[in-house]
Amino acid sequence: MPVQALYALQNGFIGFQRAGLFYGEFSAEKVQIPIACWLVRTGDATILFDTGLSPRAIPGLMRNDPMARFTEDDLLVHRLDRVGLEPDDVDLVVLSHLHYDHAGGAQLFPKSELVVQKDEYAYAHYPASFFESFYYRKNFDLPGYRWRLLDGDTELAPGVSALRSDGHTPGHQSLFVELPESGPVILAGDSCYWLEHVETERPPGVVWNPTLALHSIKRLKTLARLTGARIFPGHDPVFWETVTQAPDAYR
Ligand SMILES: [Zn+2]
């Protein structure tokens, strides 16, 4: 059964240094960036792409980050509730990668299948020292949860495929979603933080391998050109203002 709808679920905002956003930039200036989760409904599956921040992390963020903005509505459970769902209704939770602002809500889904690239899962448990502050073991060390570890591009449901897009991290993946009316969309995750990363082919500032990150940007652009897809970046505050927010949907 084909894709029916794509919902944008806002999970608040955090402050982030421009140096962390754009590779090679040394500005300490901070900007406010959105934390995004996406929900795909197909005829026979409900698929969540990314889970945002851990609810446990919110009080600390609000204390320490003057740009953090997080309301009750921003909690992932409340966003799901607005579209008539509970966590247990989600069949697949696809994690672009296991950084704290993407895997933080994974613990809400003990009944779902958690889908991540095998290389990401392995690396997250033993990250290099420069990446330790981005991987919180509590977010993904979830005994008894159902993990499905992928090795490369994988069709997850008719019209929904995981696309390997390494570089930001060793096992980053994006999600290709074929919408029936408005055409295909690529949810880029952190392979493209902002549209500017797509347009000017700039790797993210937080990066495991900038060369691979650049290859992934080019790969997603090529796929977008070949299929007529639009690329939705992961943390672009200007793009985010133009996004149709749940409970409204892309169809
Ligand atoms: Zn990340």
PDB file of C-alpha atoms and ligand atoms in Angstrom:
ATOM      1  CA  MET A   1       0.000   0.000   0.000  1.00  0.00           C
ATOM      2  CA  PRO A   2       1.458   3.365  -0.988  1.00  0.00           C
ATOM      3  CA  VAL A   3       2.356   6.382   1.113  1.00  0.00           C
ATOM      4  CA  GLN A   4      -0.595   8.455   2.281  1.00  0.00           C
ATOM      5  CA  ALA A   5       0.860  11.363   4.247  1.00  0.00           C
ATOM      6  CA  LEU A   6       3.989  12.955   5.674  1.00  0.00           C
ATOM      7  CA  TYR A   7       3.758  14.992   8.901  1.00  0.00           C
ATOM      8  CA  ALA A   8       6.386  17.371  10.306  1.00  0.00           C
ATOM      9  CA  LEU A   9       6.629  17.074  14.090  1.00  0.00           C
ATOM     10  CA  GLN A  10       8.486  19.929  15.753  1.00  0.00           C
ATOM     11  CA  ASN A  11      10.534  18.950  18.800  1.00  0.00           C
ATOM     12  CA  GLY A  12      11.617  22.416  19.952  1.00  0.00           C
ATOM     13  CA  PHE A  13      14.692  24.499  19.159  1.00  0.00           C
ATOM     14  CA  ILE A  14      18.279  24.643  20.416  1.00  0.00           C
ATOM     15  CA  GLY A  15      21.166  27.064  19.978  1.00  0.00           C
ATOM     16  CA  PHE A  16      24.087  25.883  17.859  1.00  0.00           C
ATOM     17  CA  GLN A  17      27.372  27.482  16.830  1.00  0.00           C
ATOM     18  CA  ARG A  18      27.784  28.351  13.163  1.00  0.00           C
ATOM     19  CA  ALA A  19      31.161  26.601  13.392  1.00  0.00           C
ATOM     20  CA  GLY A  20      29.261  23.391  14.155  1.00  0.00           C
ATOM     21  CA  LEU A  21      26.920  23.888  11.239  1.00  0.00           C
ATOM     22  CA  PHE A  22      29.331  24.758   8.439  1.00  0.00           C
ATOM     23  CA  TYR A  23      32.591  22.933   7.847  1.00  0.00           C
ATOM     24  CA  GLY A  24      35.559  25.294   7.803  1.00  0.00           C
ATOM     25  CA  GLU A  25      33.696  28.134   9.513  1.00  0.00           C
ATOM     26  CA  PHE A  26      35.249  29.467  12.718  1.00  0.00           C
ATOM     27  CA  SER A  27      32.525  31.827  13.915  1.00  0.00           C
ATOM     28  CA  ALA A  28      31.389  31.244  17.519  1.00  0.00           C
ATOM     29  CA  GLU A  29      28.115  33.008  16.700  1.00  0.00           C
ATOM     30  CA  LYS A  30      25.115  30.922  17.697  1.00  0.00           C
ATOM     31  CA  VAL A  31      21.897  30.439  15.799  1.00  0.00           C
ATOM     32  CA  GLN A  32      18.617  28.869  16.836  1.00  0.00           C
ATOM     33  CA  ILE A  33      17.894  25.636  14.951  1.00  0.00           C
ATOM     34  CA  PRO A  34      14.758  23.460  14.936  1.00  0.00           C
ATOM     35  CA  ILE A  35      14.734  19.825  16.059  1.00  0.00           C
ATOM     36  CA  ALA A  36      12.582  17.921  13.583  1.00  0.00           C
ATOM     37  CA  CYS A  37      10.891  14.534  13.571  1.00  0.00           C
ATOM     38  CA  TRP A  38       8.801  13.273  10.660  1.00  0.00           C
ATOM     39  CA  LEU A  39       5.957  10.797  10.508  1.00  0.00           C
ATOM     40  CA  VAL A  40       5.070   8.817   7.385  1.00  0.00           C
ATOM     41  CA  ARG A  41       1.770   7.016   7.066  1.00  0.00           C
ATOM     42  CA  THR A  42       1.424   4.344   4.430  1.00  0.00           C
ATOM     43  CA  GLY A  43      -1.504   2.012   3.808  1.00  0.00           C
ATOM     44  CA  ASP A  44      -0.049  -0.586   6.132  1.00  0.00           C
ATOM     45  CA  ALA A  45       2.705   1.005   8.200  1.00  0.00           C
ATOM     46  CA  THR A  46       3.339   4.014  10.420  1.00  0.00           C
ATOM     47  CA  ILE A  47       6.947   5.128  10.208  1.00  0.00           C
ATOM     48  CA  LEU A  48       8.687   7.740  12.358  1.00  0.00           C
ATOM     49  CA  PHE A  49      11.912   9.333  11.121  1.00  0.00           C
ATOM     50  CA  ASP A  50      13.983  10.512  14.101  1.00  0.00           C
ATOM     51  CA  THR A  51      12.875  10.962  17.688  1.00  0.00           C
ATOM     52  CA  GLY A  52      14.397  14.302  18.717  1.00  0.00           C
ATOM     53  CA  LEU A  53      15.697  15.076  22.188  1.00  0.00           C
ATOM     54  CA  SER A  54      15.261  12.945  25.260  1.00  0.00           C
ATOM     55  CA  PRO A  55      12.609  14.428  27.560  1.00  0.00           C
ATOM     56  CA  ARG A  56      15.235  13.884  30.323  1.00  0.00           C
ATOM     57  CA  ALA A  57      17.551  16.350  28.579  1.00  0.00           C
ATOM     58  CA  ILE A  58      15.068  19.225  28.296  1.00  0.00           C
ATOM     59  CA  PRO A  59      15.402  20.796  31.792  1.00  0.00           C
ATOM     60  CA  GLY A  60      19.210  20.963  31.473  1.00  0.00           C
ATOM     61  CA  LEU A  61      18.997  22.411  27.984  1.00  0.00           C
ATOM     62  CA  MET A  62      16.534  25.064  29.115  1.00  0.00           C
ATOM     63  CA  ARG A  63      18.908  26.034  31.944  1.00  0.00           C
ATOM     64  CA  ASN A  64      22.130  26.093  29.936  1.00  0.00           C
ATOM     65  CA  ASP A  65      21.129  27.125  26.426  1.00  0.00           C
ATOM     66  CA  PRO A  66      19.588  30.617  26.187  1.00  0.00           C
ATOM     67  CA  MET A  67      18.352  29.793  22.664  1.00  0.00           C
ATOM     68  CA  ALA A  68      16.591  26.573  23.698  1.00  0.00           C
ATOM     69  CA  ARG A  69      12.839  26.758  23.220  1.00  0.00           C
ATOM     70  CA  PHE A  70      10.684  23.855  24.222  1.00  0.00           C
ATOM     71  CA  THR A  71       6.974  23.842  25.037  1.00  0.00           C
ATOM     72  CA  GLU A  72       4.697  21.054  26.274  1.00  0.00           C
ATOM     73  CA  ASP A  73       3.364  20.766  22.710  1.00  0.00           C
ATOM     74  CA  ASP A  74       6.913  20.077  21.493  1.00  0.00           C
ATOM     75  CA  LEU A  75       7.119  16.772  23.391  1.00  0.00           C
ATOM     76  CA  LEU A  76       7.117  13.974  20.825  1.00  0.00           C
ATOM     77  CA  VAL A  77       4.274  12.128  22.615  1.00  0.00           C
ATOM     78  CA  HIS A  78       2.130  15.259  22.346  1.00  0.00           C
ATOM     79  CA  ARG A  79       3.003  15.770  18.676  1.00  0.00           C
ATOM     80  CA  LEU A  80       2.009  12.148  18.003  1.00  0.00           C
ATOM     81  CA  ASP A  81      -1.187  12.632  19.988  1.00  0.00           C
ATOM     82  CA  ARG A  82      -2.114  15.587  17.735  1.00  0.00           C
ATOM     83  CA  VAL A  83      -2.173  13.203  14.767  1.00  0.00           C
ATOM     84  CA  GLY A  84      -4.110  10.593  16.713  1.00  0.00           C
ATOM     85  CA  LEU A  85      -1.238   8.249  17.569  1.00  0.00           C
ATOM     86  CA  GLU A  86       0.433   6.769  20.600  1.00  0.00           C
ATOM     87  CA  PRO A  87       4.053   5.576  20.552  1.00  0.00           C
ATOM     88  CA  ASP A  88       2.897   1.931  20.398  1.00  0.00           C
ATOM     89  CA  ASP A  89       1.100   2.676  17.105  1.00  0.00           C
ATOM     90  CA  VAL A  90       4.425   3.373  15.370  1.00  0.00           C
ATOM     91  CA  ASP A  91       5.633   0.292  13.475  1.00  0.00           C
ATOM     92  CA  LEU A  92       9.091   1.505  12.469  1.00  0.00           C
ATOM     93  CA  VAL A  93      11.266   4.144  14.089  1.00  0.00           C
ATOM     94  CA  VAL A  94      13.952   5.022  11.567  1.00  0.00           C
ATOM     95  CA  LEU A  95      16.888   6.836  13.156  1.00  0.00           C
ATOM     96  CA  SER A  96      18.979   8.929  10.777  1.00  0.00           C
ATOM     97  CA  HIS A  97      21.822   8.487  13.259  1.00  0.00           C
ATOM     98  CA  LEU A  98      22.265   8.192  17.025  1.00  0.00           C
ATOM     99  CA  HIS A  99      23.263  11.746  18.012  1.00  0.00           C
ATOM    100  CA  TYR A 100      21.391  13.014  21.089  1.00  0.00           C
ATOM    101  CA  ASP A 101      19.055  15.299  19.150  1.00  0.00           C
ATOM    102  CA  HIS A 102      17.836  12.449  16.901  1.00  0.00           C
ATOM    103  CA  ALA A 103      17.855   9.337  19.104  1.00  0.00           C
ATOM    104  CA  GLY A 104      16.757  11.017  22.354  1.00  0.00           C
ATOM    105  CA  GLY A 105      13.172   9.770  22.098  1.00  0.00           C
ATOM    106  CA  ALA A 106      13.926   6.169  21.048  1.00  0.00           C
ATOM    107  CA  GLN A 107      13.111   4.885  24.548  1.00  0.00           C
ATOM    108  CA  LEU A 108       9.460   5.879  23.976  1.00  0.00           C
ATOM    109  CA  PHE A 109       9.113   3.000  21.487  1.00  0.00           C
ATOM    110  CA  PRO A 110       9.549  -0.399  23.192  1.00  0.00           C
ATOM    111  CA  LYS A 111       7.011  -2.036  20.843  1.00  0.00           C
ATOM    112  CA  SER A 112       8.327  -0.584  17.571  1.00  0.00           C
ATOM    113  CA  GLU A 113      11.185  -1.764  15.406  1.00  0.00           C
ATOM    114  CA  LEU A 114      14.140   0.646  15.741  1.00  0.00           C
ATOM    115  CA  VAL A 115      15.865   0.913  12.365  1.00  0.00           C
ATOM    116  CA  VAL A 116      19.432   2.168  12.145  1.00  0.00           C
ATOM    117  CA  GLN A 117      22.476   1.445  10.005  1.00  0.00           C
ATOM    118  CA  LYS A 118      24.685  -1.284  11.486  1.00  0.00           C
ATOM    119  CA  ASP A 119      27.795   0.922  11.277  1.00  0.00           C
ATOM    120  CA  GLU A 120      26.052   3.715  13.176  1.00  0.00           C
ATOM    121  CA  TYR A 121      24.897   1.385  15.935  1.00  0.00           C
ATOM    122  CA  ALA A 122      28.417  -0.006  16.358  1.00  0.00           C
ATOM    123  CA  TYR A 123      30.143   3.392  16.295  1.00  0.00           C
ATOM    124  CA  ALA A 124      27.699   4.990  18.729  1.00  0.00           C
ATOM    125  CA  HIS A 125      28.721   2.501  21.408  1.00  0.00           C
ATOM    126  CA  TYR A 126      32.423   3.295  20.989  1.00  0.00           C
ATOM    127  CA  PRO A 127      32.693   6.768  19.446  1.00  0.00           C
ATOM    128  CA  ALA A 128      35.954   8.633  18.922  1.00  0.00           C
ATOM    129  CA  SER A 129      36.706  11.107  21.714  1.00  0.00           C
ATOM    130  CA  PHE A 130      35.759  14.099  19.514  1.00  0.00           C
ATOM    131  CA  PHE A 131      32.256  12.647  19.095  1.00  0.00           C
ATOM    132  CA  GLU A 132      31.612  11.414  22.643  1.00  0.00           C
ATOM    133  CA  SER A 133      29.551  14.457  23.595  1.00  0.00           C
ATOM    134  CA  PHE A 134      27.078  13.762  20.747  1.00  0.00           C
ATOM    135  CA  TYR A 135      26.334  10.133  21.639  1.00  0.00           C
ATOM    136  CA  TYR A 136      24.501   9.483  24.937  1.00  0.00           C
ATOM    137  CA  ARG A 137      24.533   5.763  25.555  1.00  0.00           C
ATOM    138  CA  LYS A 138      21.318   5.997  27.588  1.00  0.00           C
ATOM    139  CA  ASN A 139      19.475   7.012  24.417  1.00  0.00           C
ATOM    140  CA  PHE A 140      20.218   3.791  22.532  1.00  0.00           C
ATOM    141  CA  ASP A 141      21.331   1.242  25.138  1.00  0.00           C
ATOM    142  CA  LEU A 142      17.798  -0.118  25.462  1.00  0.00           C
ATOM    143  CA  PRO A 143      17.709  -3.759  26.582  1.00  0.00           C
ATOM    144  CA  GLY A 144      14.780  -5.716  25.197  1.00  0.00           C
ATOM    145  CA  TYR A 145      14.049  -3.237  22.388  1.00  0.00           C
ATOM    146  CA  ARG A 146      13.776  -4.523  18.816  1.00  0.00           C
ATOM    147  CA  TRP A 147      16.640  -3.191  16.730  1.00  0.00           C
ATOM    148  CA  ARG A 148      16.863  -3.781  12.987  1.00  0.00           C
ATOM    149  CA  LEU A 149      20.364  -3.045  11.753  1.00  0.00           C
ATOM    150  CA  LEU A 150      20.618  -2.147   8.069  1.00  0.00           C
ATOM    151  CA  ASP A 151      23.628  -2.379   5.786  1.00  0.00           C
ATOM    152  CA  GLY A 152      23.059   0.225   3.088  1.00  0.00           C
ATOM    153  CA  ASP A 153      20.013   1.387   1.121  1.00  0.00           C
ATOM    154  CA  THR A 154      16.876  -0.537   2.046  1.00  0.00           C
ATOM    155  CA  GLU A 155      13.224  -0.394   1.007  1.00  0.00           C
ATOM    156  CA  LEU A 156      11.249  -0.282   4.269  1.00  0.00           C
ATOM    157  CA  ALA A 157       7.732  -0.129   2.833  1.00  0.00           C
ATOM    158  CA  PRO A 158       6.350   0.576  -0.641  1.00  0.00           C
ATOM    159  CA  GLY A 159       7.373   4.165  -1.374  1.00  0.00           C
ATOM    160  CA  VAL A 160       9.647   4.491   1.673  1.00  0.00           C
ATOM    161  CA  SER A 161      13.363   3.717   1.481  1.00  0.00           C
ATOM    162  CA  ALA A 162      16.370   4.313   3.702  1.00  0.00           C
ATOM    163  CA  LEU A 163      19.241   5.938   1.790  1.00  0.00           C
ATOM    164  CA  ARG A 164      22.726   5.597   3.166  1.00  0.00           C
ATOM    165  CA  SER A 165      24.251   9.093   3.522  1.00  0.00           C
ATOM    166  CA  ASP A 166      27.424   8.766   5.620  1.00  0.00           C
ATOM    167  CA  GLY A 167      29.894  11.430   6.497  1.00  0.00           C
ATOM    168  CA  HIS A 168      28.239  13.432   9.244  1.00  0.00           C
ATOM    169  CA  THR A 169      28.526  10.110  11.116  1.00  0.00           C
ATOM    170  CA  PRO A 170      29.778   6.639  10.018  1.00  0.00           C
ATOM    171  CA  GLY A 171      26.295   5.222   9.422  1.00  0.00           C
ATOM    172  CA  HIS A 172      24.008   8.152   8.696  1.00  0.00           C
ATOM    173  CA  GLN A 173      20.870   7.473   6.646  1.00  0.00           C
ATOM    174  CA  SER A 174      18.216   9.640   5.005  1.00  0.00           C
ATOM    175  CA  LEU A 175      14.646   8.702   4.086  1.00  0.00           C
ATOM    176  CA  PHE A 176      13.144   8.729   0.600  1.00  0.00           C
ATOM    177  CA  VAL A 177       9.342   9.144   0.699  1.00  0.00           C
ATOM    178  CA  GLU A 178       7.190   8.964  -2.440  1.00  0.00           C
ATOM    179  CA  LEU A 179       4.143  11.135  -1.790  1.00  0.00           C
ATOM    180  CA  PRO A 180       1.162  10.392  -4.018  1.00  0.00           C
ATOM    181  CA  GLU A 181       0.154  13.985  -4.805  1.00  0.00           C
ATOM    182  CA  SER A 182       3.145  16.245  -4.197  1.00  0.00           C
ATOM    183  CA  GLY A 183       5.888  13.899  -5.393  1.00  0.00           C
ATOM    184  CA  PRO A 184       8.967  12.441  -3.723  1.00  0.00           C
ATOM    185  CA  VAL A 185      10.735  13.991  -0.757  1.00  0.00           C
ATOM    186  CA  ILE A 186      14.159  13.160   0.703  1.00  0.00           C
ATOM    187  CA  LEU A 187      14.337  13.723   4.451  1.00  0.00           C
ATOM    188  CA  ALA A 188      18.042  14.474   4.595  1.00  0.00           C
ATOM    189  CA  GLY A 189      18.581  14.378   8.364  1.00  0.00           C
ATOM    190  CA  ASP A 190      21.973  15.798   9.284  1.00  0.00           C
ATOM    191  CA  SER A 191      23.574  14.969   5.927  1.00  0.00           C
ATOM    192  CA  CYS A 192      22.232  18.423   4.966  1.00  0.00           C
ATOM    193  CA  TYR A 193      21.683  20.692   7.977  1.00  0.00           C
ATOM    194  CA  TRP A 194      20.402  23.625   5.920  1.00  0.00           C
ATOM    195  CA  LEU A 195      19.344  24.092   2.295  1.00  0.00           C
ATOM    196  CA  GLU A 196      22.593  26.031   1.964  1.00  0.00           C
ATOM    197  CA  HIS A 197      24.489  22.761   2.489  1.00  0.00           C
ATOM    198  CA  VAL A 198      22.646  21.325  -0.509  1.00  0.00           C
ATOM    199  CA  GLU A 199      22.932  24.358  -2.726  1.00  0.00           C
ATOM    200  CA  THR A 200      26.600  25.174  -2.064  1.00  0.00           C
ATOM    201  CA  GLU A 201      27.674  21.579  -1.281  1.00  0.00           C
ATOM    202  CA  ARG A 202      29.055  22.367   2.177  1.00  0.00           C
ATOM    203  CA  PRO A 203      29.650  19.532   4.651  1.00  0.00           C
ATOM    204  CA  PRO A 204      28.307  19.948   8.170  1.00  0.00           C
ATOM    205  CA  GLY A 205      30.662  21.465  10.754  1.00  0.00           C
ATOM    206  CA  VAL A 206      30.098  18.538  13.097  1.00  0.00           C
ATOM    207  CA  VAL A 207      31.480  15.788  10.915  1.00  0.00           C
ATOM    208  CA  TRP A 208      33.108  12.372  11.105  1.00  0.00           C
ATOM    209  CA  ASN A 209      34.412  12.410   7.517  1.00  0.00           C
ATOM    210  CA  PRO A 210      33.972  15.595   5.463  1.00  0.00           C
ATOM    211  CA  THR A 211      34.828  13.934   2.149  1.00  0.00           C
ATOM    212  CA  LEU A 212      32.159  11.269   2.591  1.00  0.00           C
ATOM    213  CA  ALA A 213      29.752  13.940   3.856  1.00  0.00           C
ATOM    214  CA  LEU A 214      30.281  15.838   0.626  1.00  0.00           C
ATOM    215  CA  HIS A 215      29.774  12.684  -1.445  1.00  0.00           C
ATOM    216  CA  SER A 216      26.488  12.098   0.378  1.00  0.00           C
ATOM    217  CA  ILE A 217      25.255  15.618  -0.378  1.00  0.00           C
ATOM    218  CA  LYS A 218      26.085  15.086  -4.065  1.00  0.00           C
ATOM    219  CA  ARG A 219      24.428  11.660  -4.009  1.00  0.00           C
ATOM    220  CA  LEU A 220      21.189  12.998  -2.525  1.00  0.00           C
ATOM    221  CA  LYS A 221      21.215  15.853  -5.054  1.00  0.00           C
ATOM    222  CA  THR A 222      21.667  13.370  -7.909  1.00  0.00           C
ATOM    223  CA  LEU A 223      18.838  11.182  -6.639  1.00  0.00           C
ATOM    224  CA  ALA A 224      16.650  14.265  -6.232  1.00  0.00           C
ATOM    225  CA  ARG A 225      17.370  15.313  -9.828  1.00  0.00           C
ATOM    226  CA  LEU A 226      16.690  11.842 -11.218  1.00  0.00           C
ATOM    227  CA  THR A 227      13.417  11.382  -9.346  1.00  0.00           C
ATOM    228  CA  GLY A 228      12.169  14.972  -9.156  1.00  0.00           C
ATOM    229  CA  ALA A 229      12.403  14.830  -5.350  1.00  0.00           C
ATOM    230  CA  ARG A 230      12.636  17.779  -2.996  1.00  0.00           C
ATOM    231  CA  ILE A 231      15.345  17.652  -0.292  1.00  0.00           C
ATOM    232  CA  PHE A 232      14.127  18.596   3.194  1.00  0.00           C
ATOM    233  CA  PRO A 233      17.138  19.610   5.335  1.00  0.00           C
ATOM    234  CA  GLY A 234      17.523  18.553   8.989  1.00  0.00           C
ATOM    235  CA  HIS A 235      17.955  21.762  11.002  1.00  0.00           C
ATOM    236  CA  ASP A 236      17.269  24.771   8.738  1.00  0.00           C
ATOM    237  CA  PRO A 237      15.423  27.518  10.678  1.00  0.00           C
ATOM    238  CA  VAL A 238      14.428  29.465   7.526  1.00  0.00           C
ATOM    239  CA  PHE A 239      13.247  26.342   5.688  1.00  0.00           C
ATOM    240  CA  TRP A 240      11.401  25.214   8.834  1.00  0.00           C
ATOM    241  CA  GLU A 241       9.194  28.332   8.722  1.00  0.00           C
ATOM    242  CA  THR A 242       7.932  27.224   5.310  1.00  0.00           C
ATOM    243  CA  VAL A 243       7.172  23.654   6.412  1.00  0.00           C
ATOM    244  CA  THR A 244       3.586  22.454   6.747  1.00  0.00           C
ATOM    245  CA  GLN A 245       3.361  21.455  10.430  1.00  0.00           C
ATOM    246  CA  ALA A 246       1.295  18.600  11.883  1.00  0.00           C
ATOM    247  CA  PRO A 247      -1.580  18.012  12.187  1.00  0.00           C
ATOM    248  CA  ASP A 248      -1.537  19.262   8.574  1.00  0.00           C
ATOM    249  CA  ALA A 249       0.343  16.986   6.216  1.00  0.00           C
ATOM    250  CA  TYR A 250       2.098  16.660   2.878  1.00  0.00           C
ATOM    251  CA  ARG A 251       0.154  14.245   0.699  1.00  0.00           C
TER     252      ARG A 251
HETATM  253 ZN    ZN B   1      23.927  14.849  14.106  1.00  0.00          ZN
END
